[in-house]
C-alpha atoms as an extended CHARMM CRD file, in Angstrom:
* protein
*
       233  EXT
         1         1  MET       CA             17.0830000000       15.9020000000      -12.2170000000  PROA      1               0.0000000000
         2         2  LYS       CA             15.2290000000       15.7870000000       -9.1740000000  PROA      2               0.0000000000
         3         3  PHE       CA             15.8890000000       13.1090000000       -6.3970000000  PROA      3               0.0000000000
         4         4  LEU       CA             13.6290000000       10.2120000000       -6.0460000000  PROA      4               0.0000000000
         5         5  GLY       CA             12.6650000000        9.0850000000       -2.6370000000  PROA      5               0.0000000000
         6         6  ARG       CA             10.4070000000        7.0730000000       -0.4100000000  PROA      6               0.0000000000
         7         7  LYS       CA              8.1580000000        9.8110000000        1.1510000000  PROA      7               0.0000000000
         8         8  LEU       CA              4.8510000000        9.6570000000        3.2610000000  PROA      8               0.0000000000
         9         9  THR       CA              4.6650000000       12.6810000000        4.9830000000  PROA      9               0.0000000000
        10        10  LEU       CA              1.9460000000       11.9120000000        7.8110000000  PROA      10              0.0000000000
        11        11  ASN       CA              3.7670000000       11.3070000000       11.0670000000  PROA      11              0.0000000000
        12        12  GLN       CA              3.0320000000        7.3660000000       10.6250000000  PROA      12              0.0000000000
        13        13  LEU       CA              5.5120000000        6.2550000000       13.2970000000  PROA      13              0.0000000000
        14        14  ALA       CA              3.5950000000        8.1720000000       16.0930000000  PROA      14              0.0000000000
        15        15  LYS       CA              0.2510000000        7.1930000000       14.7870000000  PROA      15              0.0000000000
        16        16  ALA       CA              1.3950000000        3.6150000000       14.4540000000  PROA      16              0.0000000000
        17        17  VAL       CA              2.4600000000        3.3010000000       17.8110000000  PROA      17              0.0000000000
        18        18  LEU       CA             -0.7260000000        4.9600000000       19.2820000000  PROA      18              0.0000000000
        19        19  PHE       CA             -2.7890000000        2.6860000000       17.0680000000  PROA      19              0.0000000000
        20        20  THR       CA             -1.0510000000       -0.4630000000       18.0120000000  PROA      20              0.0000000000
        21        21  SER       CA             -1.2640000000        0.5410000000       21.7770000000  PROA      21              0.0000000000
        22        22  LEU       CA             -5.1220000000        1.2410000000       21.7660000000  PROA      22              0.0000000000
        23        23  LEU       CA             -5.4660000000       -2.1230000000       19.8780000000  PROA      23              0.0000000000
        24        24  ILE       CA             -3.7020000000       -4.0890000000       22.4840000000  PROA      24              0.0000000000
        25        25  LEU       CA             -5.2880000000       -2.2010000000       25.3260000000  PROA      25              0.0000000000
        26        26  PHE       CA             -9.0030000000       -2.7080000000       23.8640000000  PROA      26              0.0000000000
        27        27  CYS       CA             -8.9220000000       -5.7590000000       21.7720000000  PROA      27              0.0000000000
        28        28  GLY       CA             -5.7930000000       -7.8060000000       22.5480000000  PROA      28              0.0000000000
        29        29  GLY       CA             -4.8680000000       -7.7770000000       19.0110000000  PROA      29              0.0000000000
        30        30  SER       CA             -7.5860000000      -10.1190000000       17.9530000000  PROA      30              0.0000000000
        31        31  GLY       CA            -10.8810000000       -8.3730000000       17.6560000000  PROA      31              0.0000000000
        32        32  CYS       CA            -13.2640000000       -7.5070000000       20.4360000000  PROA      32              0.0000000000
        33        33  SER       CA            -16.8970000000       -6.8510000000       21.3740000000  PROA      33              0.0000000000
        34        34  PRO       CA            -17.6590000000       -2.8620000000       21.7040000000  PROA      34              0.0000000000
        35        35  THR       CA            -19.0660000000       -3.6850000000       25.0670000000  PROA      35              0.0000000000
        36        36  THR       CA            -17.2320000000       -6.7160000000       26.5670000000  PROA      36              0.0000000000
        37        37  ALA       CA            -13.3180000000       -6.3870000000       27.3110000000  PROA      37              0.0000000000
        38        38  PRO       CA            -11.5130000000       -9.4880000000       26.0490000000  PROA      38              0.0000000000
        39        39  GLU       CA             -9.2120000000      -12.1470000000       27.5110000000  PROA      39              0.0000000000
        40        40  PRO       CA             -5.6050000000      -11.1770000000       26.8170000000  PROA      40              0.0000000000
        41        41  ALA       CA             -4.6530000000      -12.9850000000       23.5700000000  PROA      41              0.0000000000
        42        42  SER       CA             -1.7510000000      -15.4300000000       23.6440000000  PROA      42              0.0000000000
        43        43  ASP       CA              1.3220000000      -15.0060000000       21.5450000000  PROA      43              0.0000000000
        44        44  ALA       CA             -0.0930000000      -17.7620000000       19.3400000000  PROA      44              0.0000000000
        45        45  THR       CA             -3.3030000000      -16.1930000000       18.7610000000  PROA      45              0.0000000000
        46        46  LEU       CA             -1.8150000000      -12.9200000000       17.8480000000  PROA      46              0.0000000000
        47        47  GLN       CA              0.5550000000      -14.5900000000       15.5190000000  PROA      47              0.0000000000
        48        48  GLU       CA             -2.2960000000      -16.4310000000       13.8600000000  PROA      48              0.0000000000
        49        49  THR       CA             -4.6130000000      -13.5520000000       13.5220000000  PROA      49              0.0000000000
        50        50  ASN       CA             -2.0310000000      -11.2530000000       11.9960000000  PROA      50              0.0000000000
        51        51  SER       CA             -0.2960000000      -13.8870000000        9.6940000000  PROA      51              0.0000000000
        52        52  PRO       CA             -0.7730000000      -12.7970000000        5.7920000000  PROA      52              0.0000000000
        53        53  ASP       CA             -1.4900000000      -16.3160000000        4.9680000000  PROA      53              0.0000000000
        54        54  GLN       CA             -4.2610000000      -16.9350000000        7.3920000000  PROA      54              0.0000000000
        55        55  SER       CA             -7.8400000000      -15.9760000000        6.5850000000  PROA      55              0.0000000000
        56        56  PRO       CA            -10.3510000000      -16.2070000000        9.1270000000  PROA      56              0.0000000000
        57        57  ALA       CA            -12.8110000000      -15.3670000000        6.6870000000  PROA      57              0.0000000000
        58        58  SER       CA            -12.8920000000      -15.1350000000        2.8480000000  PROA      58              0.0000000000
        59        59  ASP       CA            -12.1940000000      -11.8340000000        1.7300000000  PROA      59              0.0000000000
        60        60  THR       CA            -15.2750000000      -11.9250000000       -0.4630000000  PROA      60              0.0000000000
        61        61  GLU       CA            -17.5950000000      -13.0250000000        2.4600000000  PROA      61              0.0000000000
        62        62  VAL       CA            -16.7540000000      -10.2070000000        4.9770000000  PROA      62              0.0000000000
        63        63  ALA       CA            -20.1460000000       -8.5040000000        4.1580000000  PROA      63              0.0000000000
        64        64  THR       CA            -22.3780000000      -11.5150000000        4.2630000000  PROA      64              0.0000000000
        65        65  GLN       CA            -20.5710000000      -12.4430000000        7.6440000000  PROA      65              0.0000000000
        66        66  ALA       CA            -21.1260000000       -8.9230000000        9.0920000000  PROA      66              0.0000000000
        67        67  ALA       CA            -25.0330000000       -9.2570000000        8.6330000000  PROA      67              0.0000000000
        68        68  ALA       CA            -24.9190000000      -12.3120000000       10.8330000000  PROA      68              0.0000000000
        69        69  SER       CA            -22.6400000000      -10.9530000000       13.5680000000  PROA      69              0.0000000000
        70        70  THR       CA            -23.2380000000       -7.0980000000       13.6330000000  PROA      70              0.0000000000
        71        71  SER       CA            -23.4880000000       -6.8860000000       17.3140000000  PROA      71              0.0000000000
        72        72  LYS       CA            -20.0730000000       -8.6860000000       17.9730000000  PROA      72              0.0000000000
        73        73  VAL       CA            -18.2210000000       -6.3490000000       15.4850000000  PROA      73              0.0000000000
        74        74  PRO       CA            -16.8570000000       -2.9240000000       16.9530000000  PROA      74              0.0000000000
        75        75  VAL       CA            -17.1320000000        0.1510000000       14.8440000000  PROA      75              0.0000000000
        76        76  ILE       CA            -13.8410000000        0.9710000000       13.4700000000  PROA      76              0.0000000000
        77        77  ASP       CA            -13.2950000000        4.4610000000       12.0720000000  PROA      77              0.0000000000
        78        78  ALA       CA            -11.5690000000        5.2990000000        8.8230000000  PROA      78              0.0000000000
        79        79  GLU       CA             -8.4090000000        6.3990000000       10.4040000000  PROA      79              0.0000000000
        80        80  ALA       CA             -8.0920000000        3.2220000000       12.3170000000  PROA      80              0.0000000000
        81        81  PHE       CA             -8.8900000000        1.2530000000        8.9810000000  PROA      81              0.0000000000
        82        82  ARG       CA             -6.0750000000        3.2160000000        7.2540000000  PROA      82              0.0000000000
        83        83  MET       CA             -3.4500000000        2.7320000000        9.8740000000  PROA      83              0.0000000000
        84        84  ALA       CA             -4.3800000000       -1.1440000000       10.0740000000  PROA      84              0.0000000000
        85        85  ALA       CA             -3.7000000000       -1.4090000000        6.1770000000  PROA      85              0.0000000000
        86        86  TYR       CA             -0.4740000000        0.5660000000        6.8480000000  PROA      86              0.0000000000
        87        87  GLU       CA              0.5390000000       -1.9320000000        9.5020000000  PROA      87              0.0000000000
        88        88  GLY       CA             -0.5510000000       -4.9140000000        7.6740000000  PROA      88              0.0000000000
        89        89  ASN       CA             -3.1040000000       -5.9730000000       10.4380000000  PROA      89              0.0000000000
        90        90  ALA       CA             -5.2880000000       -8.1820000000        8.1780000000  PROA      90              0.0000000000
        91        91  ALA       CA             -7.7440000000       -8.6640000000       11.2870000000  PROA      91              0.0000000000
        92        92  ILE       CA             -8.5280000000       -5.1770000000       12.0240000000  PROA      92              0.0000000000
        93        93  VAL       CA             -8.7270000000       -4.4120000000        8.1590000000  PROA      93              0.0000000000
        94        94  ARG       CA            -11.6250000000       -7.2570000000        7.8430000000  PROA      94              0.0000000000
        95        95  GLN       CA            -13.3250000000       -5.8790000000       11.2150000000  PROA      95              0.0000000000
        96        96  ALA       CA            -13.4790000000       -2.3450000000        9.6430000000  PROA      96              0.0000000000
        97        97  LEU       CA            -15.0030000000       -3.6640000000        6.3410000000  PROA      97              0.0000000000
        98        98  SER       CA            -17.3420000000       -5.9840000000        8.3510000000  PROA      98              0.0000000000
        99        99  SER       CA            -18.4790000000       -2.7150000000       10.3410000000  PROA      99              0.0000000000
       100       100  GLY       CA            -19.2640000000       -0.9010000000        7.0300000000  PROA      100             0.0000000000
       101       101  VAL       CA            -16.1260000000        1.4930000000        6.8550000000  PROA      101             0.0000000000
       102       102  GLU       CA            -15.7640000000        3.2490000000        3.4920000000  PROA      102             0.0000000000
       103       103  ILE       CA            -13.1400000000        1.4190000000        1.6210000000  PROA      103             0.0000000000
       104       104  ASP       CA            -11.8520000000        4.3480000000       -0.3590000000  PROA      104             0.0000000000
       105       105  ALA       CA            -12.1340000000        6.8290000000        2.3760000000  PROA      105             0.0000000000
       106       106  VAL       CA             -9.1480000000        9.3440000000        2.4710000000  PROA      106             0.0000000000
       107       107  ASP       CA             -7.4190000000       11.2580000000        4.9470000000  PROA      107             0.0000000000
       108       108  ALA       CA             -7.9450000000       15.1940000000        5.1460000000  PROA      108             0.0000000000
       109       109  GLN       CA             -4.4100000000       15.9460000000        4.6330000000  PROA      109             0.0000000000
       110       110  GLN       CA             -2.7550000000       13.9810000000        1.8490000000  PROA      110             0.0000000000
       111       111  ASN       CA             -5.9430000000       12.2250000000        0.2810000000  PROA      111             0.0000000000
       112       112  LEU       CA             -4.3170000000        8.7740000000        1.1590000000  PROA      112             0.0000000000
       113       113  THR       CA             -6.6530000000        5.5280000000        1.0550000000  PROA      113             0.0000000000
       114       114  ALA       CA             -6.0330000000        2.4330000000        2.6870000000  PROA      114             0.0000000000
       115       115  LEU       CA             -4.8190000000        0.9240000000       -0.3730000000  PROA      115             0.0000000000
       116       116  HSD       CA             -2.2880000000        3.7490000000       -0.5720000000  PROA      116             0.0000000000
       117       117  MET       CA             -1.2310000000        2.8650000000        2.7870000000  PROA      117             0.0000000000
       118       118  ALA       CA             -1.0410000000       -0.8310000000        2.3290000000  PROA      118             0.0000000000
       119       119  ALA       CA              0.9550000000       -0.5330000000       -0.9490000000  PROA      119             0.0000000000
       120       120  TYR       CA              3.3860000000        1.9540000000        0.5120000000  PROA      120             0.0000000000
       121       121  ASN       CA              4.8050000000       -0.7570000000        3.0290000000  PROA      121             0.0000000000
       122       122  GLY       CA              4.1650000000       -3.8030000000        0.6060000000  PROA      122             0.0000000000
       123       123  HSD       CA              1.6860000000       -5.3200000000        2.5410000000  PROA      123             0.0000000000
       124       124  ALA       CA              0.5010000000       -7.7810000000       -0.5170000000  PROA      124             0.0000000000
       125       125  HSD       CA             -1.9480000000       -9.6700000000        1.8160000000  PROA      125             0.0000000000
       126       126  ILE       CA             -3.7240000000       -6.3520000000        2.5710000000  PROA      126             0.0000000000
       127       127  VAL       CA             -3.5960000000       -4.9800000000       -0.8970000000  PROA      127             0.0000000000
       128       128  ARG       CA             -5.3720000000       -8.2140000000       -2.0290000000  PROA      128             0.0000000000
       129       129  ILE       CA             -8.0500000000       -8.0200000000        0.7090000000  PROA      129             0.0000000000
       130       130  LEU       CA             -8.8380000000       -4.2850000000       -0.3480000000  PROA      130             0.0000000000
       131       131  LEU       CA             -8.9670000000       -5.0630000000       -4.2730000000  PROA      131             0.0000000000
       132       132  LYS       CA            -11.3500000000       -8.2820000000       -3.6250000000  PROA      132             0.0000000000
       133       133  ASN       CA            -13.5460000000       -5.9870000000       -1.6350000000  PROA      133             0.0000000000
       134       134  GLY       CA            -14.0460000000       -3.4720000000       -4.3310000000  PROA      134             0.0000000000
       135       135  ALA       CA            -11.1710000000       -0.6940000000       -3.6750000000  PROA      135             0.0000000000
       136       136  GLN       CA            -10.5370000000        1.6980000000       -6.5720000000  PROA      136             0.0000000000
       137       137  VAL       CA             -6.9460000000        0.7280000000       -7.7640000000  PROA      137             0.0000000000
       138       138  ASP       CA             -5.8090000000        4.1310000000       -9.1230000000  PROA      138             0.0000000000
       139       139  PRO       CA             -6.8000000000        6.5480000000       -6.6400000000  PROA      139             0.0000000000
       140       140  ARG       CA             -4.4690000000        9.6660000000       -6.5150000000  PROA      140             0.0000000000
       141       141  ASP       CA             -3.2270000000       11.4190000000       -3.2540000000  PROA      141             0.0000000000
       142       142  HSD       CA             -2.3560000000       15.1050000000       -2.9530000000  PROA      142             0.0000000000
       143       143  GLU       CA              0.6900000000       14.5750000000       -5.2020000000  PROA      143             0.0000000000
       144       144  GLY       CA             -1.0960000000       12.6150000000       -7.9540000000  PROA      144             0.0000000000
       145       145  LYS       CA              0.2550000000        9.2840000000       -6.8910000000  PROA      145             0.0000000000
       146       146  SER       CA             -1.4590000000        6.1530000000       -7.0980000000  PROA      146             0.0000000000
       147       147  PRO       CA             -1.0180000000        3.1260000000       -4.7750000000  PROA      147             0.0000000000
       148       148  LEU       CA              1.1050000000        1.4060000000       -7.4890000000  PROA      148             0.0000000000
       149       149  THR       CA              3.6000000000        4.6880000000       -7.5590000000  PROA      149             0.0000000000
       150       150  HSD       CA              4.1830000000        3.9430000000       -3.6860000000  PROA      150             0.0000000000
       151       151  ALA       CA              4.5750000000        0.2610000000       -4.0260000000  PROA      151             0.0000000000
       152       152  CYS       CA              7.3070000000        0.8280000000       -6.6300000000  PROA      152             0.0000000000
       153       153  THR       CA              9.3520000000        2.5130000000       -4.1760000000  PROA      153             0.0000000000
       154       154  GLY       CA             10.2690000000       -0.5290000000       -2.3270000000  PROA      154             0.0000000000
       155       155  PRO       CA             11.0830000000       -4.1940000000       -2.7450000000  PROA      155             0.0000000000
       156       156  PHE       CA              7.3830000000       -4.9600000000       -3.1110000000  PROA      156             0.0000000000
       157       157  GLN       CA              6.9920000000       -6.7000000000       -6.3110000000  PROA      157             0.0000000000
       158       158  ASP       CA              4.1100000000       -8.9790000000       -5.0810000000  PROA      158             0.0000000000
       159       159  ALA       CA              2.1060000000       -5.8130000000       -4.2900000000  PROA      159             0.0000000000
       160       160  VAL       CA              2.9760000000       -4.2640000000       -7.5320000000  PROA      160             0.0000000000
       161       161  GLU       CA              1.8750000000       -7.4490000000       -9.6170000000  PROA      161             0.0000000000
       162       162  LEU       CA             -1.3740000000       -7.6210000000       -7.5760000000  PROA      162             0.0000000000
       163       163  LEU       CA             -2.1400000000       -3.9730000000       -8.5660000000  PROA      163             0.0000000000
       164       164  LEU       CA             -1.2760000000       -4.3260000000      -12.1310000000  PROA      164             0.0000000000
       165       165  GLU       CA             -3.3930000000       -7.5580000000      -12.3590000000  PROA      165             0.0000000000
       166       166  SER       CA             -6.2700000000       -5.6810000000      -11.1740000000  PROA      166             0.0000000000
       167       167  GLY       CA             -5.8560000000       -2.9250000000      -13.8100000000  PROA      167             0.0000000000
       168       168  ALA       CA             -3.5110000000       -0.3110000000      -12.1620000000  PROA      168             0.0000000000
       169       169  ASP       CA             -2.1760000000        2.1700000000      -14.9330000000  PROA      169             0.0000000000
       170       170  VAL       CA              1.2020000000        1.1020000000      -15.3700000000  PROA      170             0.0000000000
       171       171  ASN       CA              2.5770000000        4.6240000000      -17.0020000000  PROA      171             0.0000000000
       172       172  LEU       CA              0.6960000000        6.7480000000      -14.6490000000  PROA      172             0.0000000000
       173       173  GLN       CA              2.3820000000       10.0330000000      -14.0430000000  PROA      173             0.0000000000
       174       174  GLU       CA              2.0900000000       11.7330000000      -10.5940000000  PROA      174             0.0000000000
       175       175  SER       CA              1.5100000000       15.5880000000      -10.6140000000  PROA      175             0.0000000000
       176       176  THR       CA              4.6610000000       17.0090000000       -9.0420000000  PROA      176             0.0000000000
       177       177  GLU       CA              7.2880000000       15.7580000000      -11.2730000000  PROA      177             0.0000000000
       178       178  GLY       CA              5.6230000000       13.6330000000      -13.7340000000  PROA      178             0.0000000000
       179       179  PHE       CA              7.3240000000       10.4070000000      -12.3730000000  PROA      179             0.0000000000
       180       180  THR       CA              6.1130000000        7.0740000000      -13.4960000000  PROA      180             0.0000000000
       181       181  PRO       CA              6.1500000000        3.9330000000      -11.4320000000  PROA      181             0.0000000000
       182       182  LEU       CA              9.0330000000        2.6960000000      -13.6140000000  PROA      182             0.0000000000
       183       183  MET       CA             10.9900000000        5.9920000000      -12.8870000000  PROA      183             0.0000000000
       184       184  MET       CA             10.2730000000        5.4860000000       -9.1950000000  PROA      184             0.0000000000
       185       185  ALA       CA             11.6390000000        1.8420000000       -9.2090000000  PROA      185             0.0000000000
       186       186  ALA       CA             14.3470000000        2.5830000000      -11.4650000000  PROA      186             0.0000000000
       187       187  GLY       CA             15.6790000000        5.5970000000       -9.5240000000  PROA      187             0.0000000000
       188       188  LEU       CA             15.3600000000        3.6040000000       -6.2190000000  PROA      188             0.0000000000
       189       189  GLY       CA             17.0930000000        0.6270000000       -7.3730000000  PROA      189             0.0000000000
       190       190  GLN       CA             14.3830000000       -1.9200000000       -7.1110000000  PROA      190             0.0000000000
       191       191  ALA       CA             15.2910000000       -4.2900000000      -10.0170000000  PROA      191             0.0000000000
       192       192  ASP       CA             12.7720000000       -6.9770000000       -9.3260000000  PROA      192             0.0000000000
       193       193  VAL       CA              9.8270000000       -4.1900000000       -9.4610000000  PROA      193             0.0000000000
       194       194  VAL       CA             11.2140000000       -3.0260000000      -12.6130000000  PROA      194             0.0000000000
       195       195  LYS       CA             11.0100000000       -6.4910000000      -14.2550000000  PROA      195             0.0000000000
       196       196  VAL       CA              7.3940000000       -6.7560000000      -13.0080000000  PROA      196             0.0000000000
       197       197  LEU       CA              6.6010000000       -3.3190000000      -14.4840000000  PROA      197             0.0000000000
       198       198  LEU       CA              8.3580000000       -4.2800000000      -17.7710000000  PROA      198             0.0000000000
       199       199  LYS       CA              6.2180000000       -7.4010000000      -17.9570000000  PROA      199             0.0000000000
       200       200  PHE       CA              3.0870000000       -5.4310000000      -17.7750000000  PROA      200             0.0000000000
       201       201  ASP       CA              4.2890000000       -3.1790000000      -20.4870000000  PROA      201             0.0000000000
       202       202  ALA       CA              5.5270000000       -0.1800000000      -18.7990000000  PROA      202             0.0000000000
       203       203  ASP       CA              6.9570000000        2.4510000000      -21.3620000000  PROA      203             0.0000000000
       204       204  PRO       CA             10.5840000000        3.2030000000      -20.6220000000  PROA      204             0.0000000000
       205       205  GLY       CA             10.0950000000        6.0890000000      -23.1660000000  PROA      205             0.0000000000
       206       206  VAL       CA              8.0680000000        8.1560000000      -20.8500000000  PROA      206             0.0000000000
       207       207  ARG       CA              9.6570000000       11.5180000000      -19.8890000000  PROA      207             0.0000000000
       208       208  ASP       CA              9.2370000000       13.4540000000      -16.7390000000  PROA      208             0.0000000000
       209       209  GLN       CA              9.0470000000       17.3600000000      -16.5560000000  PROA      209             0.0000000000
       210       210  ASP       CA             12.8610000000       17.5270000000      -16.5580000000  PROA      210             0.0000000000
       211       211  ASN       CA             12.7570000000       15.5390000000      -19.8030000000  PROA      211             0.0000000000
       212       212  ASP       CA             14.3180000000       12.3980000000      -18.1220000000  PROA      212             0.0000000000
       213       213  ARG       CA             13.2940000000        8.9130000000      -18.7440000000  PROA      213             0.0000000000
       214       214  ALA       CA             13.5400000000        5.8480000000      -16.2340000000  PROA      214             0.0000000000
       215       215  ILE       CA             17.0020000000        4.7770000000      -17.4500000000  PROA      215             0.0000000000
       216       216  ASP       CA             18.1920000000        8.5670000000      -16.6350000000  PROA      216             0.0000000000
       217       217  HSD       CA             17.0240000000        7.9390000000      -13.0670000000  PROA      217             0.0000000000
       218       218  ALA       CA             18.7660000000        4.6290000000      -12.8900000000  PROA      218             0.0000000000
       219       219  ARG       CA             21.8110000000        5.9490000000      -14.2330000000  PROA      219             0.0000000000
       220       220  ASN       CA             21.8300000000        8.8980000000      -11.6490000000  PROA      220             0.0000000000
       221       221  GLY       CA             21.5690000000        6.3310000000       -8.8310000000  PROA      221             0.0000000000
       222       222  ASP       CA             24.1700000000        4.2100000000      -10.4770000000  PROA      222             0.0000000000
       223       223  HSD       CA             21.7380000000        1.2550000000      -10.8390000000  PROA      223             0.0000000000
       224       224  VAL       CA             23.8370000000       -0.8320000000      -13.3100000000  PROA      224             0.0000000000
       225       225  GLU       CA             21.4020000000       -3.8760000000      -13.4410000000  PROA      225             0.0000000000
       226       226  ILE       CA             18.3470000000       -1.5000000000      -14.0430000000  PROA      226             0.0000000000
       227       227  MET       CA             20.3010000000        0.2420000000      -16.7810000000  PROA      227             0.0000000000
       228       228  GLN       CA             20.7760000000       -3.0030000000      -18.4470000000  PROA      228             0.0000000000
       229       229  LEU       CA             17.0610000000       -4.1010000000      -18.0800000000  PROA      229             0.0000000000
       230       230  LEU       CA             16.1020000000       -0.7170000000      -19.6070000000  PROA      230             0.0000000000
       231       231  GLY       CA             18.5810000000       -0.7230000000      -22.4990000000  PROA      231             0.0000000000
       232       232  SER       CA             21.6250000000        1.3700000000      -23.2420000000  PROA      232             0.0000000000
       233       233  GLY       CA             19.7270000000        4.6300000000      -23.4510000000  PROA      233             0.0000000000
């Protein structure tokens, strides 16, 4: 039986630190003109800009507003867009979409989209923005994993539910070991995620390449509650 764990092999911490530093230097964390340096943002402004519950623009109105304010919106490249999704920065994600970034653009190494990145960290508010703006719900990364697969590796039931409500394949098997989202959640002890997956008809009987089911992964991790959710097996 293979070990199940959280893995995103890009050097995300180094990139995140660099990305955040550049945002603070050039944009003050709250958006900026490509030609005019902004006033430093106050703590209150930064908090408001990046709050998941604050929506400076309706997610479905991003493209419309862009047409009227193109000269004020900086061009944000696909890498910065993906890192903003990874960090949960809604303001930068919206600016990137307004400036015309390709929503499903992938990185060259791992075929990760912004939705993969947001789902991996459980940023439900970013997942919602991306899905409302037409992101593909089941893109595959270099290991055949979907955003749902990544979301199921942590306590991210809100993001998981959003993806499933948008049509994500609940029984999708990634290509390295044939793991399903349910196997990932079960093996990593994410009971609340398991409950959401079962509500959306995840199949506990699917077997991976080692002929193991989700309950076998739960048993391997000694996750008793999840074993009870999945049956005696």
